[in-house]
Amino acid sequence: FLATTPPAAGTDQPAAASTAAPPDLDAFKYLGFEDQFRGSQDDISRRLAEYVPLFAGQTDVLDIGCGRGEFLDLLRAQGIPARGLDINHAMVEASRARGLDVSRGDALSYLSGLPDASLGGLFAAQVVEHLPPDYLTQLLEVAGHKLRPGGRIVLETINPACWLAFFESYIRDLSHVRPIHPETLQYLLRVSGFHDVSIAFKSPVAEAEKMQTVGAAAAQTVPAMADLVETFNENMAKINARLFTFQDYAAIGTK
């Protein structure tokens, strides 16, 4: 996804490996991994569509780790000028084939090369969990300089506070480096110069997948069990609050 030195402008030369990033997986294999486990392009487009209004009226929006280009397609449909960046050449080629403006390169190096206050927005979905902590903090610090006043940053990632998401999604992907707690990412945005930073939780676990409680009818049938049923249901609520909440979240801030 993320960390190599970008090729020279206008070229498609492979990027040189960076010591700040995890090793790049085979590009086409990872594209297939996305197709199998993350979801179809239509599924991802439906999930990402709710972020589009956050960039209304902005120009020069950058999608870091744009992947197959679903969010760029959505922005283009709304007339919001945007471009993408990804390290995976298969992702870049797939996006360019649909007429999207996508470059191949490293996020930190690319951002560092932009003029200050030149971006109206920065978006990254399922990217920050691929970054080492030092790299992430540098990236957010630089982003704080590159967004113009009023620009919006939106970072979506897996919610490790939901155990189902951690064990079903996070550890499945070998390119993940570290899970990031919602409060941690919120704090990092604040200290990087963003304000009005909020957390929006996404992808709730279906009710049928949660631990089920005992209905009131059971306690009425056996009155002596009323206290036991109440305690059981309280414990189920605690378990659900840890294991089965929201599988993703987005940290949203304004420059």
PDB file of C-alpha atoms in Angstrom:
ATOM      1  CA  PHE A   1       0.000   0.000   0.000  1.00  0.00           C
ATOM      2  CA  LEU A   2       2.205   2.707   1.265  1.00  0.00           C
ATOM      3  CA  ALA A   3       5.824   3.205   1.740  1.00  0.00           C
ATOM      4  CA  THR A   4       8.350   3.428  -1.008  1.00  0.00           C
ATOM      5  CA  THR A   5      10.097   6.376  -2.560  1.00  0.00           C
ATOM      6  CA  PRO A   6       7.856   7.687  -5.356  1.00  0.00           C
ATOM      7  CA  PRO A   7       8.910   7.483  -9.010  1.00  0.00           C
ATOM      8  CA  ALA A   8       9.823  10.636 -10.840  1.00  0.00           C
ATOM      9  CA  ALA A   9       6.890  12.658 -12.093  1.00  0.00           C
ATOM     10  CA  GLY A  10       5.445  11.315 -15.318  1.00  0.00           C
ATOM     11  CA  THR A  11       7.172   7.940 -15.062  1.00  0.00           C
ATOM     12  CA  ASP A  12       6.097   4.468 -14.116  1.00  0.00           C
ATOM     13  CA  GLN A  13       9.467   3.321 -12.833  1.00  0.00           C
ATOM     14  CA  PRO A  14       9.336   0.977  -9.838  1.00  0.00           C
ATOM     15  CA  ALA A  15       9.889   2.745  -6.547  1.00  0.00           C
ATOM     16  CA  ALA A  16      12.857   1.981  -4.336  1.00  0.00           C
ATOM     17  CA  ALA A  17      12.135   0.244  -1.046  1.00  0.00           C
ATOM     18  CA  SER A  18      11.972   2.345   2.110  1.00  0.00           C
ATOM     19  CA  THR A  19      13.214   1.185   5.481  1.00  0.00           C
ATOM     20  CA  ALA A  20      10.223   2.907   7.088  1.00  0.00           C
ATOM     21  CA  ALA A  21       7.675   0.471   5.696  1.00  0.00           C
ATOM     22  CA  PRO A  22       6.701  -3.188   5.749  1.00  0.00           C
ATOM     23  CA  PRO A  23       7.807  -5.229   2.740  1.00  0.00           C
ATOM     24  CA  ASP A  24       5.561  -4.864  -0.282  1.00  0.00           C
ATOM     25  CA  LEU A  25       3.530  -7.975  -1.020  1.00  0.00           C
ATOM     26  CA  ASP A  26       3.263  -9.175  -4.583  1.00  0.00           C
ATOM     27  CA  ALA A  27       1.090  -6.519  -6.190  1.00  0.00           C
ATOM     28  CA  PHE A  28      -1.313  -8.730  -8.108  1.00  0.00           C
ATOM     29  CA  LYS A  29      -1.646 -11.174  -5.238  1.00  0.00           C
ATOM     30  CA  TYR A  30      -2.647  -8.338  -2.924  1.00  0.00           C
ATOM     31  CA  LEU A  31      -5.158  -7.062  -5.468  1.00  0.00           C
ATOM     32  CA  GLY A  32      -6.696 -10.544  -5.427  1.00  0.00           C
ATOM     33  CA  PHE A  33      -6.649 -10.519  -1.621  1.00  0.00           C
ATOM     34  CA  GLU A  34      -8.626  -7.266  -1.648  1.00  0.00           C
ATOM     35  CA  ASP A  35     -11.130  -8.728  -4.093  1.00  0.00           C
ATOM     36  CA  GLN A  36     -11.676 -11.828  -1.957  1.00  0.00           C
ATOM     37  CA  PHE A  37     -11.672 -10.475   1.584  1.00  0.00           C
ATOM     38  CA  ARG A  38     -12.390  -6.748   1.590  1.00  0.00           C
ATOM     39  CA  GLY A  39     -15.338  -6.884  -0.761  1.00  0.00           C
ATOM     40  CA  SER A  40     -16.339  -6.104  -4.324  1.00  0.00           C
ATOM     41  CA  GLN A  41     -15.918  -2.649  -5.783  1.00  0.00           C
ATOM     42  CA  ASP A  42     -19.670  -2.131  -5.551  1.00  0.00           C
ATOM     43  CA  ASP A  43     -19.673  -3.100  -1.869  1.00  0.00           C
ATOM     44  CA  ILE A  44     -16.804  -0.761  -1.048  1.00  0.00           C
ATOM     45  CA  SER A  45     -18.361   2.071  -3.043  1.00  0.00           C
ATOM     46  CA  ARG A  46     -21.558   1.763  -1.024  1.00  0.00           C
ATOM     47  CA  ARG A  47     -19.569   1.877   2.224  1.00  0.00           C
ATOM     48  CA  LEU A  48     -17.444   4.861   1.206  1.00  0.00           C
ATOM     49  CA  ALA A  49     -20.264   6.928  -0.286  1.00  0.00           C
ATOM     50  CA  GLU A  50     -21.158   8.432   3.097  1.00  0.00           C
ATOM     51  CA  TYR A  51     -17.767  10.179   3.235  1.00  0.00           C
ATOM     52  CA  VAL A  52     -18.269  12.100   0.005  1.00  0.00           C
ATOM     53  CA  PRO A  53     -20.329  14.962   1.551  1.00  0.00           C
ATOM     54  CA  LEU A  54     -17.443  15.688   3.928  1.00  0.00           C
ATOM     55  CA  PHE A  55     -15.453  16.941   0.927  1.00  0.00           C
ATOM     56  CA  ALA A  56     -18.236  18.949  -0.715  1.00  0.00           C
ATOM     57  CA  GLY A  57     -16.928  22.260  -2.055  1.00  0.00           C
ATOM     58  CA  GLN A  58     -13.288  21.181  -1.743  1.00  0.00           C
ATOM     59  CA  THR A  59     -10.682  20.893  -4.479  1.00  0.00           C
ATOM     60  CA  ASP A  60      -7.349  19.085  -4.645  1.00  0.00           C
ATOM     61  CA  VAL A  61      -8.459  16.119  -2.548  1.00  0.00           C
ATOM     62  CA  LEU A  62      -5.842  13.387  -2.140  1.00  0.00           C
ATOM     63  CA  ASP A  63      -6.813   9.746  -1.568  1.00  0.00           C
ATOM     64  CA  ILE A  64      -3.839   7.992   0.035  1.00  0.00           C
ATOM     65  CA  GLY A  65      -3.797   4.239  -0.523  1.00  0.00           C
ATOM     66  CA  CYS A  66      -6.571   4.647  -3.077  1.00  0.00           C
ATOM     67  CA  GLY A  67      -6.496   0.963  -4.037  1.00  0.00           C
ATOM     68  CA  ARG A  68      -8.942   0.144  -6.794  1.00  0.00           C
ATOM     69  CA  GLY A  69     -10.169   3.754  -6.907  1.00  0.00           C
ATOM     70  CA  GLU A  70     -13.676   3.387  -5.495  1.00  0.00           C
ATOM     71  CA  PHE A  71     -13.588   6.653  -3.554  1.00  0.00           C
ATOM     72  CA  LEU A  72     -12.038   8.550  -6.449  1.00  0.00           C
ATOM     73  CA  ASP A  73     -14.923   7.338  -8.628  1.00  0.00           C
ATOM     74  CA  LEU A  74     -17.405   8.649  -6.078  1.00  0.00           C
ATOM     75  CA  LEU A  75     -15.713  12.050  -5.874  1.00  0.00           C
ATOM     76  CA  ARG A  76     -15.533  12.313  -9.648  1.00  0.00           C
ATOM     77  CA  ALA A  77     -19.255  11.610  -9.913  1.00  0.00           C
ATOM     78  CA  GLN A  78     -19.896  14.578  -7.609  1.00  0.00           C
ATOM     79  CA  GLY A  79     -17.540  16.883  -9.485  1.00  0.00           C
ATOM     80  CA  ILE A  80     -14.970  17.026  -6.674  1.00  0.00           C
ATOM     81  CA  PRO A  81     -11.429  17.278  -8.114  1.00  0.00           C
ATOM     82  CA  ALA A  82      -9.276  14.531  -6.610  1.00  0.00           C
ATOM     83  CA  ARG A  83      -6.275  12.351  -7.248  1.00  0.00           C
ATOM     84  CA  GLY A  84      -5.007   9.140  -5.738  1.00  0.00           C
ATOM     85  CA  LEU A  85      -1.771   7.610  -4.504  1.00  0.00           C
ATOM     86  CA  ASP A  86      -0.891   3.963  -3.984  1.00  0.00           C
ATOM     87  CA  ILE A  87       2.275   1.908  -3.798  1.00  0.00           C
ATOM     88  CA  ASN A  88       0.772  -1.186  -5.408  1.00  0.00           C
ATOM     89  CA  HIS A  89       1.321  -0.953  -9.158  1.00  0.00           C
ATOM     90  CA  ALA A  90      -1.555  -3.356  -9.891  1.00  0.00           C
ATOM     91  CA  MET A  91      -3.936  -1.065  -7.989  1.00  0.00           C
ATOM     92  CA  VAL A  92      -2.542   1.970  -9.797  1.00  0.00           C
ATOM     93  CA  GLU A  93      -2.951   0.335 -13.205  1.00  0.00           C
ATOM     94  CA  ALA A  94      -6.495  -0.763 -12.408  1.00  0.00           C
ATOM     95  CA  SER A  95      -7.420   2.786 -11.375  1.00  0.00           C
ATOM     96  CA  ARG A  96      -5.747   4.428 -14.350  1.00  0.00           C
ATOM     97  CA  ALA A  97      -7.584   2.062 -16.668  1.00  0.00           C
ATOM     98  CA  ARG A  98     -10.811   3.729 -15.524  1.00  0.00           C
ATOM     99  CA  GLY A  99      -9.458   7.186 -16.271  1.00  0.00           C
ATOM    100  CA  LEU A 100      -8.566   8.120 -12.692  1.00  0.00           C
ATOM    101  CA  ASP A 101      -5.638  10.381 -11.807  1.00  0.00           C
ATOM    102  CA  VAL A 102      -3.472   8.051  -9.719  1.00  0.00           C
ATOM    103  CA  SER A 103       0.259   8.059  -8.985  1.00  0.00           C
ATOM    104  CA  ARG A 104       2.441   5.341  -7.564  1.00  0.00           C
ATOM    105  CA  GLY A 105       4.578   6.251  -4.586  1.00  0.00           C
ATOM    106  CA  ASP A 106       5.161   6.671  -0.894  1.00  0.00           C
ATOM    107  CA  ALA A 107       2.637   8.749   1.044  1.00  0.00           C
ATOM    108  CA  LEU A 108       5.090  10.614   3.268  1.00  0.00           C
ATOM    109  CA  SER A 109       7.500  11.456   0.455  1.00  0.00           C
ATOM    110  CA  TYR A 110       4.651  12.518  -1.826  1.00  0.00           C
ATOM    111  CA  LEU A 111       3.061  14.764   0.791  1.00  0.00           C
ATOM    112  CA  SER A 112       6.391  16.269   1.761  1.00  0.00           C
ATOM    113  CA  GLY A 113       6.922  17.335  -1.842  1.00  0.00           C
ATOM    114  CA  LEU A 114       3.664  19.303  -2.026  1.00  0.00           C
ATOM    115  CA  PRO A 115       3.427  23.046  -1.278  1.00  0.00           C
ATOM    116  CA  ASP A 116       1.968  23.936   2.103  1.00  0.00           C
ATOM    117  CA  ALA A 117      -1.786  24.582   2.143  1.00  0.00           C
ATOM    118  CA  SER A 118      -2.165  23.008  -1.311  1.00  0.00           C
ATOM    119  CA  LEU A 119      -4.735  20.310  -0.456  1.00  0.00           C
ATOM    120  CA  GLY A 120      -8.419  20.762   0.195  1.00  0.00           C
ATOM    121  CA  GLY A 121      -8.831  17.289   1.632  1.00  0.00           C
ATOM    122  CA  LEU A 122      -7.044  14.088   2.533  1.00  0.00           C
ATOM    123  CA  PHE A 123      -8.716  10.688   2.647  1.00  0.00           C
ATOM    124  CA  ALA A 124      -7.324   7.276   3.563  1.00  0.00           C
ATOM    125  CA  ALA A 125      -9.483   4.187   4.018  1.00  0.00           C
ATOM    126  CA  GLN A 126      -7.981   1.081   5.622  1.00  0.00           C
ATOM    127  CA  VAL A 127      -4.466   2.512   5.370  1.00  0.00           C
ATOM    128  CA  VAL A 128      -3.154   3.736   8.735  1.00  0.00           C
ATOM    129  CA  GLU A 129      -3.078   0.231  10.201  1.00  0.00           C
ATOM    130  CA  HIS A 130      -0.415  -0.593   7.591  1.00  0.00           C
ATOM    131  CA  LEU A 131       1.975   2.048   8.952  1.00  0.00           C
ATOM    132  CA  PRO A 132       4.631   1.865  11.666  1.00  0.00           C
ATOM    133  CA  PRO A 133       3.917   4.355  14.492  1.00  0.00           C
ATOM    134  CA  ASP A 134       6.860   6.669  13.679  1.00  0.00           C
ATOM    135  CA  TYR A 135       5.831   6.825  10.042  1.00  0.00           C
ATOM    136  CA  LEU A 136       2.197   7.508  10.921  1.00  0.00           C
ATOM    137  CA  THR A 137       3.015  10.367  13.279  1.00  0.00           C
ATOM    138  CA  GLN A 138       5.282  11.960  10.652  1.00  0.00           C
ATOM    139  CA  LEU A 139       2.600  11.558   7.998  1.00  0.00           C
ATOM    140  CA  LEU A 140      -0.043  13.288  10.125  1.00  0.00           C
ATOM    141  CA  GLU A 141       2.343  16.098  11.057  1.00  0.00           C
ATOM    142  CA  VAL A 142       3.113  16.754   7.383  1.00  0.00           C
ATOM    143  CA  ALA A 143      -0.571  16.484   6.462  1.00  0.00           C
ATOM    144  CA  GLY A 144      -1.305  19.228   8.956  1.00  0.00           C
ATOM    145  CA  HIS A 145       0.890  21.568   6.906  1.00  0.00           C
ATOM    146  CA  LYS A 146      -0.343  20.513   3.471  1.00  0.00           C
ATOM    147  CA  LEU A 147      -4.071  20.988   4.051  1.00  0.00           C
ATOM    148  CA  ARG A 148      -5.376  24.511   3.637  1.00  0.00           C
ATOM    149  CA  PRO A 149      -7.560  26.105   6.345  1.00  0.00           C
ATOM    150  CA  GLY A 150     -10.971  24.470   6.306  1.00  0.00           C
ATOM    151  CA  GLY A 151      -9.621  21.352   4.597  1.00  0.00           C
ATOM    152  CA  ARG A 152     -10.887  18.010   5.829  1.00  0.00           C
ATOM    153  CA  ILE A 153      -8.984  14.864   6.772  1.00  0.00           C
ATOM    154  CA  VAL A 154     -10.780  11.513   7.017  1.00  0.00           C
ATOM    155  CA  LEU A 155      -8.967   8.360   8.128  1.00  0.00           C
ATOM    156  CA  GLU A 156     -10.930   5.099   8.206  1.00  0.00           C
ATOM    157  CA  THR A 157      -9.478   1.984   9.801  1.00  0.00           C
ATOM    158  CA  ILE A 158     -10.415  -1.276  11.506  1.00  0.00           C
ATOM    159  CA  ASN A 159     -11.754  -0.830  15.036  1.00  0.00           C
ATOM    160  CA  PRO A 160      -9.537  -2.988  17.290  1.00  0.00           C
ATOM    161  CA  ALA A 161     -11.806  -2.195  20.241  1.00  0.00           C
ATOM    162  CA  CYS A 162     -14.251  -4.580  18.550  1.00  0.00           C
ATOM    163  CA  TRP A 163     -12.777  -8.015  19.093  1.00  0.00           C
ATOM    164  CA  LEU A 164     -14.701  -9.527  16.192  1.00  0.00           C
ATOM    165  CA  ALA A 165     -13.118  -6.986  13.822  1.00  0.00           C
ATOM    166  CA  PHE A 166      -9.674  -7.613  15.264  1.00  0.00           C
ATOM    167  CA  PHE A 167      -9.776 -11.389  14.969  1.00  0.00           C
ATOM    168  CA  GLU A 168     -11.822 -11.609  11.761  1.00  0.00           C
ATOM    169  CA  SER A 169     -10.288  -8.735   9.788  1.00  0.00           C
ATOM    170  CA  TYR A 170      -7.177  -7.245  11.319  1.00  0.00           C
ATOM    171  CA  ILE A 171      -5.025 -10.336  11.805  1.00  0.00           C
ATOM    172  CA  ARG A 172      -6.084 -11.828   8.471  1.00  0.00           C
ATOM    173  CA  ASP A 173      -4.034  -9.286   6.516  1.00  0.00           C
ATOM    174  CA  LEU A 174      -0.270  -9.930   6.687  1.00  0.00           C
ATOM    175  CA  SER A 175       0.506  -6.361   5.630  1.00  0.00           C
ATOM    176  CA  HIS A 176      -1.059  -4.866   8.754  1.00  0.00           C
ATOM    177  CA  VAL A 177       1.520  -3.419  11.144  1.00  0.00           C
ATOM    178  CA  ARG A 178      -0.384  -2.189  14.200  1.00  0.00           C
ATOM    179  CA  PRO A 179      -4.027  -1.694  15.197  1.00  0.00           C
ATOM    180  CA  ILE A 180      -4.926   1.835  16.281  1.00  0.00           C
ATOM    181  CA  HIS A 181      -7.450   2.514  19.014  1.00  0.00           C
ATOM    182  CA  PRO A 182     -10.030   5.211  18.102  1.00  0.00           C
ATOM    183  CA  GLU A 183      -8.979   7.472  20.964  1.00  0.00           C
ATOM    184  CA  THR A 184      -5.337   7.196  19.921  1.00  0.00           C
ATOM    185  CA  LEU A 185      -5.978   8.264  16.343  1.00  0.00           C
ATOM    186  CA  GLN A 186      -8.226  11.082  17.538  1.00  0.00           C
ATOM    187  CA  TYR A 187      -5.433  12.331  19.805  1.00  0.00           C
ATOM    188  CA  LEU A 188      -2.818  12.116  17.043  1.00  0.00           C
ATOM    189  CA  LEU A 189      -4.942  14.263  14.747  1.00  0.00           C
ATOM    190  CA  ARG A 190      -5.437  16.881  17.442  1.00  0.00           C
ATOM    191  CA  VAL A 191      -1.740  17.223  18.213  1.00  0.00           C
ATOM    192  CA  SER A 192      -1.006  17.380  14.465  1.00  0.00           C
ATOM    193  CA  GLY A 193      -2.939  20.630  14.118  1.00  0.00           C
ATOM    194  CA  PHE A 194      -6.477  19.470  13.357  1.00  0.00           C
ATOM    195  CA  HIS A 195      -9.532  20.646  15.263  1.00  0.00           C
ATOM    196  CA  ASP A 196     -13.116  19.470  15.713  1.00  0.00           C
ATOM    197  CA  VAL A 197     -11.758  15.923  15.576  1.00  0.00           C
ATOM    198  CA  SER A 198     -14.515  13.357  15.910  1.00  0.00           C
ATOM    199  CA  ILE A 199     -14.855   9.588  15.677  1.00  0.00           C
ATOM    200  CA  ALA A 200     -17.567   8.067  13.496  1.00  0.00           C
ATOM    201  CA  PHE A 201     -18.135   4.369  14.056  1.00  0.00           C
ATOM    202  CA  LYS A 202     -18.974   2.285  11.003  1.00  0.00           C
ATOM    203  CA  SER A 203     -20.055  -1.230  10.006  1.00  0.00           C
ATOM    204  CA  PRO A 204     -22.051  -2.333  13.060  1.00  0.00           C
ATOM    205  CA  VAL A 205     -22.043  -6.032  13.824  1.00  0.00           C
ATOM    206  CA  ALA A 206     -25.403  -7.558  12.901  1.00  0.00           C
ATOM    207  CA  GLU A 207     -27.667  -8.267  15.850  1.00  0.00           C
ATOM    208  CA  ALA A 208     -27.868 -11.923  14.868  1.00  0.00           C
ATOM    209  CA  GLU A 209     -24.090 -12.209  15.322  1.00  0.00           C
ATOM    210  CA  LYS A 210     -24.117 -10.877  18.888  1.00  0.00           C
ATOM    211  CA  MET A 211     -24.523 -12.801  22.130  1.00  0.00           C
ATOM    212  CA  GLN A 212     -28.219 -13.234  22.781  1.00  0.00           C
ATOM    213  CA  THR A 213     -30.007 -12.327  25.990  1.00  0.00           C
ATOM    214  CA  VAL A 214     -32.743 -14.238  27.809  1.00  0.00           C
ATOM    215  CA  GLY A 215     -36.241 -12.865  27.351  1.00  0.00           C
ATOM    216  CA  ALA A 216     -38.368 -11.554  30.201  1.00  0.00           C
ATOM    217  CA  ALA A 217     -40.769 -14.457  29.715  1.00  0.00           C
ATOM    218  CA  ALA A 218     -38.198 -16.864  31.154  1.00  0.00           C
ATOM    219  CA  ALA A 219     -38.060 -14.953  34.433  1.00  0.00           C
ATOM    220  CA  GLN A 220     -41.844 -14.828  34.618  1.00  0.00           C
ATOM    221  CA  THR A 221     -42.062 -18.580  34.137  1.00  0.00           C
ATOM    222  CA  VAL A 222     -39.658 -19.241  37.003  1.00  0.00           C
ATOM    223  CA  PRO A 223     -39.800 -16.204  39.336  1.00  0.00           C
ATOM    224  CA  ALA A 224     -36.859 -17.446  41.386  1.00  0.00           C
ATOM    225  CA  MET A 225     -34.684 -17.077  38.311  1.00  0.00           C
ATOM    226  CA  ALA A 226     -35.425 -13.370  37.851  1.00  0.00           C
ATOM    227  CA  ASP A 227     -32.169 -12.210  39.447  1.00  0.00           C
ATOM    228  CA  LEU A 228     -30.171 -14.827  37.539  1.00  0.00           C
ATOM    229  CA  VAL A 229     -31.712 -13.752  34.225  1.00  0.00           C
ATOM    230  CA  GLU A 230     -30.979 -10.100  34.967  1.00  0.00           C
ATOM    231  CA  THR A 231     -27.346 -10.852  35.819  1.00  0.00           C
ATOM    232  CA  PHE A 232     -26.974 -13.053  32.727  1.00  0.00           C
ATOM    233  CA  ASN A 233     -28.338 -10.324  30.465  1.00  0.00           C
ATOM    234  CA  GLU A 234     -26.091  -7.700  32.025  1.00  0.00           C
ATOM    235  CA  ASN A 235     -23.089  -9.931  31.394  1.00  0.00           C
ATOM    236  CA  MET A 236     -24.158 -10.480  27.770  1.00  0.00           C
ATOM    237  CA  ALA A 237     -24.380  -6.705  27.319  1.00  0.00           C
ATOM    238  CA  LYS A 238     -20.827  -6.319  28.631  1.00  0.00           C
ATOM    239  CA  ILE A 239     -19.545  -9.016  26.287  1.00  0.00           C
ATOM    240  CA  ASN A 240     -21.319  -7.450  23.309  1.00  0.00           C
ATOM    241  CA  ALA A 241     -19.818  -4.067  24.192  1.00  0.00           C
ATOM    242  CA  ARG A 242     -16.341  -5.577  23.847  1.00  0.00           C
ATOM    243  CA  LEU A 243     -16.694  -8.178  21.126  1.00  0.00           C
ATOM    244  CA  PHE A 244     -19.517  -7.111  18.846  1.00  0.00           C
ATOM    245  CA  THR A 245     -19.767  -3.354  18.330  1.00  0.00           C
ATOM    246  CA  PHE A 246     -18.561  -1.500  15.220  1.00  0.00           C
ATOM    247  CA  GLN A 247     -16.015  -3.115  12.942  1.00  0.00           C
ATOM    248  CA  ASP A 248     -14.581   0.120  11.524  1.00  0.00           C
ATOM    249  CA  TYR A 249     -14.298   3.749  12.504  1.00  0.00           C
ATOM    250  CA  ALA A 250     -13.262   7.005  10.885  1.00  0.00           C
ATOM    251  CA  ALA A 251     -11.312   9.799  12.547  1.00  0.00           C
ATOM    252  CA  ILE A 252     -12.463  13.088  11.007  1.00  0.00           C
ATOM    253  CA  GLY A 253     -10.772  16.445  11.491  1.00  0.00           C
ATOM    254  CA  THR A 254     -10.661  19.947  10.045  1.00  0.00           C
ATOM    255  CA  LYS A 255      -7.578  22.043   9.416  1.00  0.00           C
TER     256      LYS A 255
END
